[in-house]
CSV table of C-alpha atoms in Angstrom, one decimal:
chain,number,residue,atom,x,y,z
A,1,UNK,CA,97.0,83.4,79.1
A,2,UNK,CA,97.8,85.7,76.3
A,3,UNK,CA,96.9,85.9,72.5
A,4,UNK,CA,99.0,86.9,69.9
A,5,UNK,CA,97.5,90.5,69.5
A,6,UNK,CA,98.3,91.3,73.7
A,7,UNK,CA,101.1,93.4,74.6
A,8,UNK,CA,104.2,92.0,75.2
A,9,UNK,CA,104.5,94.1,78.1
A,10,UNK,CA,102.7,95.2,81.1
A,11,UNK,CA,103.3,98.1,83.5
A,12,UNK,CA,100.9,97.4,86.9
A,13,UNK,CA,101.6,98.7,90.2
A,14,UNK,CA,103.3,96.8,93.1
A,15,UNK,CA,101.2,94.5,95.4
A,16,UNK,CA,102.6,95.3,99.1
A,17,UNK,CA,103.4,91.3,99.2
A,18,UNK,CA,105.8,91.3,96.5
A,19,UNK,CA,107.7,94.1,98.1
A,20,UNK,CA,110.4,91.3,99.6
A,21,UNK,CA,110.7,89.0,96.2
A,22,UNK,CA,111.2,92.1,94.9
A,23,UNK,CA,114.1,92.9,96.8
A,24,UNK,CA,115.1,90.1,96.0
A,25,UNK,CA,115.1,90.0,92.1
A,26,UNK,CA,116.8,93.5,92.4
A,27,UNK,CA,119.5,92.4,94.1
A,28,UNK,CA,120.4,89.5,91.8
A,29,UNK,CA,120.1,92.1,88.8
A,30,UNK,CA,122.4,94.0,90.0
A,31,UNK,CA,124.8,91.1,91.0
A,32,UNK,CA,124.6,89.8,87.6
A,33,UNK,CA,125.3,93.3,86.0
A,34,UNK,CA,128.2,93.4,88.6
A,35,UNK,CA,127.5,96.4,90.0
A,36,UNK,CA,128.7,97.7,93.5
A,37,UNK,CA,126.3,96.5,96.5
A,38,UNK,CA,125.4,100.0,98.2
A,39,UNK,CA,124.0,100.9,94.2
A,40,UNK,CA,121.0,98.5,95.8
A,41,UNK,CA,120.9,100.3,99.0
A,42,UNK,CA,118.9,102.8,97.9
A,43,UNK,CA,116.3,100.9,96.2
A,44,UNK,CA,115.7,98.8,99.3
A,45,UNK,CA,115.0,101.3,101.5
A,46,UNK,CA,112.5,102.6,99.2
A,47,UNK,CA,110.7,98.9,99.2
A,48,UNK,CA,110.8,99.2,102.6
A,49,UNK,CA,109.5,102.8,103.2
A,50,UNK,CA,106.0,102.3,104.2
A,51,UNK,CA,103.8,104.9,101.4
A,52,UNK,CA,106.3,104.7,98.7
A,53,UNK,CA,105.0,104.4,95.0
A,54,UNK,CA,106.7,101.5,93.1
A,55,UNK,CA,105.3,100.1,89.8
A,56,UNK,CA,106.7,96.5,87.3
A,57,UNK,CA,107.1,96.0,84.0
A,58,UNK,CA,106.4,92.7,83.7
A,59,UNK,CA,106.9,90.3,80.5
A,60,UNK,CA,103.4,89.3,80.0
A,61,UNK,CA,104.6,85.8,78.3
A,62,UNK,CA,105.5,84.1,81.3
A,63,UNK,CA,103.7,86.8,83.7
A,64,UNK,CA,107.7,87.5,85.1
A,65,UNK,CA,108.5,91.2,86.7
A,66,UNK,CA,111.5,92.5,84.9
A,67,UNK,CA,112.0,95.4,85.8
A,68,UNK,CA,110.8,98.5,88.2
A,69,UNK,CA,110.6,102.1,89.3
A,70,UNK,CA,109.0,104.2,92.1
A,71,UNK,CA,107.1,107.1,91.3
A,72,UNK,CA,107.2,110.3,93.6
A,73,UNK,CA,104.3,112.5,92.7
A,74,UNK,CA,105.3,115.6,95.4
A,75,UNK,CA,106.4,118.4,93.9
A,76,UNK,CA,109.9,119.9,94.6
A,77,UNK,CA,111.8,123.0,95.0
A,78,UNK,CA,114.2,121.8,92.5
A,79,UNK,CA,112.2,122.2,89.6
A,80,UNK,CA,111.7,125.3,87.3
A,81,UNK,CA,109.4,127.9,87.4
A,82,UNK,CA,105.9,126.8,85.6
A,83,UNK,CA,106.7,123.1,85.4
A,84,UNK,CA,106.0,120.0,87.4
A,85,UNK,CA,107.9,117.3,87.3
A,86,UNK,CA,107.3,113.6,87.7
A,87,UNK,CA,110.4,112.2,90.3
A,88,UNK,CA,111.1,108.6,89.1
A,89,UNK,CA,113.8,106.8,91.0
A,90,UNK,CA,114.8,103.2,91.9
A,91,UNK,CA,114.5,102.1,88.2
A,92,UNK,CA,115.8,98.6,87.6
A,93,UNK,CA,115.9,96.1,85.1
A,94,UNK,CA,116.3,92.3,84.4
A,95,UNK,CA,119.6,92.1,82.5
A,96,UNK,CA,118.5,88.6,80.9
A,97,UNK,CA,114.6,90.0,80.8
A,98,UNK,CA,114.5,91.4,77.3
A,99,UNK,CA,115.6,93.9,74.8
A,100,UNK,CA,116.4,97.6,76.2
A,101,UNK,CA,113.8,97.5,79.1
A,102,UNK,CA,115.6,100.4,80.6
A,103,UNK,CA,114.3,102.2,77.3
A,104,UNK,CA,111.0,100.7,77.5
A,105,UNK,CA,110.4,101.7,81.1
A,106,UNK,CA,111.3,105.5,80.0
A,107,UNK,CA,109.4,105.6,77.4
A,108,UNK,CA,106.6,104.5,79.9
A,109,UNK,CA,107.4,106.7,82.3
A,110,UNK,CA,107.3,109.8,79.9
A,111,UNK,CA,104.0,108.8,78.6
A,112,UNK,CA,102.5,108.2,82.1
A,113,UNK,CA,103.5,111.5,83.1
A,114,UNK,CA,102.0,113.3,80.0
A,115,UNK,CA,98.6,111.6,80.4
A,116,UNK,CA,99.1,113.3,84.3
A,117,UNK,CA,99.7,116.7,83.5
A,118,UNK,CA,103.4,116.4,84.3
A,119,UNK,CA,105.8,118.5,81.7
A,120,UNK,CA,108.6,116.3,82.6
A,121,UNK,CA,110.5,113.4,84.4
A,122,UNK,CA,113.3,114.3,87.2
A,123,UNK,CA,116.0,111.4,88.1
A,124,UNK,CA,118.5,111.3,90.5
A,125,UNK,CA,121.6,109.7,89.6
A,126,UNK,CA,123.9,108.9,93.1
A,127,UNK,CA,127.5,109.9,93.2
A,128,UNK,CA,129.4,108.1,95.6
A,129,UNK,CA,132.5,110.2,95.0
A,130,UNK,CA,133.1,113.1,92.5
A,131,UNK,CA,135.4,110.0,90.2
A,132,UNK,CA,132.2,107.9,90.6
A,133,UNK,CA,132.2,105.5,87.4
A,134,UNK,CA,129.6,103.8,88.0
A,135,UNK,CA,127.1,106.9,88.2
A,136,UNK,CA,129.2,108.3,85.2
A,137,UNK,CA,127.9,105.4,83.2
A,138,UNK,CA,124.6,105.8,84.0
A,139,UNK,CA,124.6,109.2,83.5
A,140,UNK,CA,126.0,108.7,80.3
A,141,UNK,CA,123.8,106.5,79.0
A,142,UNK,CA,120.5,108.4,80.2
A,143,UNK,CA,121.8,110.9,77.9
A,144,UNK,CA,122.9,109.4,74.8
A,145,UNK,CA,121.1,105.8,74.8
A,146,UNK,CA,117.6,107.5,76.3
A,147,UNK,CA,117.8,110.8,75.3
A,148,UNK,CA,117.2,112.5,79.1
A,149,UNK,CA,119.9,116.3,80.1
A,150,UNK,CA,122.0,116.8,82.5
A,151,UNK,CA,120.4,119.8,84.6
A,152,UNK,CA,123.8,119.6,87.1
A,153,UNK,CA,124.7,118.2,90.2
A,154,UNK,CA,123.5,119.1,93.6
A,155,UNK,CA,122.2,117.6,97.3
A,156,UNK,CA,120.0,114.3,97.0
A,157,UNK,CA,116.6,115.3,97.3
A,158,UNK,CA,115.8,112.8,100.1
A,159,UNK,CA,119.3,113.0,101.5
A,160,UNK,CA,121.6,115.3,101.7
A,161,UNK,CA,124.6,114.0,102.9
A,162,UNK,CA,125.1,112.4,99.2
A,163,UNK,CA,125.8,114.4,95.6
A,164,UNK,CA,123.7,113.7,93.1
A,165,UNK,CA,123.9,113.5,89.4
A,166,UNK,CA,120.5,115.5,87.8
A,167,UNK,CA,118.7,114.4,85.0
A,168,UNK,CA,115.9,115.3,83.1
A,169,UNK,CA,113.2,114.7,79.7
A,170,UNK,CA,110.4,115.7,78.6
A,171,UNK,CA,106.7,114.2,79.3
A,172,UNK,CA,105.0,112.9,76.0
A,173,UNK,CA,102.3,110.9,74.8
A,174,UNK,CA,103.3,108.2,72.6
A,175,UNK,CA,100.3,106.9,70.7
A,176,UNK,CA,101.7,103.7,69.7
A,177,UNK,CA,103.4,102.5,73.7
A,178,UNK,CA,100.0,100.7,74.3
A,179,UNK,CA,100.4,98.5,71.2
A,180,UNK,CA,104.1,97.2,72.6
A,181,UNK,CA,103.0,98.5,76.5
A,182,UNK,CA,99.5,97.6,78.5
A,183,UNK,CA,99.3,99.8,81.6
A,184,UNK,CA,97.5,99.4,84.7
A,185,UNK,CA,98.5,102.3,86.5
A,186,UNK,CA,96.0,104.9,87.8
A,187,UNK,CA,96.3,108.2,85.8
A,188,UNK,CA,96.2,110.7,88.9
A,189,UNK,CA,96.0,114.8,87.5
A,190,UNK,CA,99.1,116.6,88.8
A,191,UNK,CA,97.6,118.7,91.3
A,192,UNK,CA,99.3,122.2,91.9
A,193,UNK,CA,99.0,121.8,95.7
A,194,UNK,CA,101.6,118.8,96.3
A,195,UNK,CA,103.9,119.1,99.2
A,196,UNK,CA,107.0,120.4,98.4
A,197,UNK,CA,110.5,118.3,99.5
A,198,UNK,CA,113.1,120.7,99.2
């Protein structure tokens, strides 16, 4: 039960049972945003990839997950010189959960990574084809709804037989996010001796 002075919000990591409901809940978001079915694919492999990192938002009210991300801590060859960046992928959102939970979930996710040691965040935005509209619209709105740059477009990290999209922002403590945004999470120091996915 929560009082009035509890954040509306709460990030905690994934329990491995919920991985399937999980699955689940994605795959209706994404039906109810209409968006093509292999946009999912990606995301479910990852729930089903034994060792990956996936954390919720959940709306604390009625305790419901509403949205989600994975969180790859390795470092890779991708990013620049004297940085180390925080790879978030998988993100998605309850259409019907709430205001801008995409927004909230960045803002999260740029916080957690400061209190880490990270400099940054690094997404991947898949391109199913060079006219890709859906990826365009992401893209798009990363940059001028959530403030992230387009750093280019290049080889999935994880797969590269697909094109990816870039995207990057800045890590940064906001002091206020635990007022709106209670957190779970375990702060774990970037370390400079991660493996390296090229």
């Amino acid at each position: 039960m929560t009082s009035p002075h509890d954040p509306v919000y709460a990030v905690r990591p994934l329990e491995p049972e919920e991985d399937r409901p999980l699955a689940t809940l994605v795959t209706q978001w994404r039906r109810k945003r209409d968006l093509p079915r292999e946009t999912t694919q990606p995301l479910l492999a990852a729930l089903a990839e034994t060792g990956t990192e996936f954390v919720v938002l959940v709306d604390t009210g009625p305790n419901t997950v509403v949205g989600c991300l994975q969180l790859d801590r390795r470092a890779h060859d991708s990013t620049p010189p004297g940085q180390s960046m925080l790879r978030i992928a998988a993100a998605a959102t309850d259409p019907r959960g709430g205001y801008r939970l995409g927004f909230l979930l960045t803002l999260w996710a740029r916080h957690y990574a400061a209190q880490c040691g990270y400099t940054g965040l690094l997404c991947e935005v898949p391109l199913r084809h060079p006219t890709d509209s859906v990826a365009g619209r992401l893209a798009r709105h990363l940059q001028e709804g959530l403030g992230w740059k387009h750093a280019g477009v290049t080889k999935a990290l994880d797969d590269s037989r697909f094109t990816v999209a870039r995207m990057t922002t800045g890590a940064e403590i906001h002091p206020t996010l635990p007022v709106f945004v209670a957190s779970t999470v375990p702060v774990l120091p970037v370390t400079p001796r991660q493996e390296t996915v090229s």
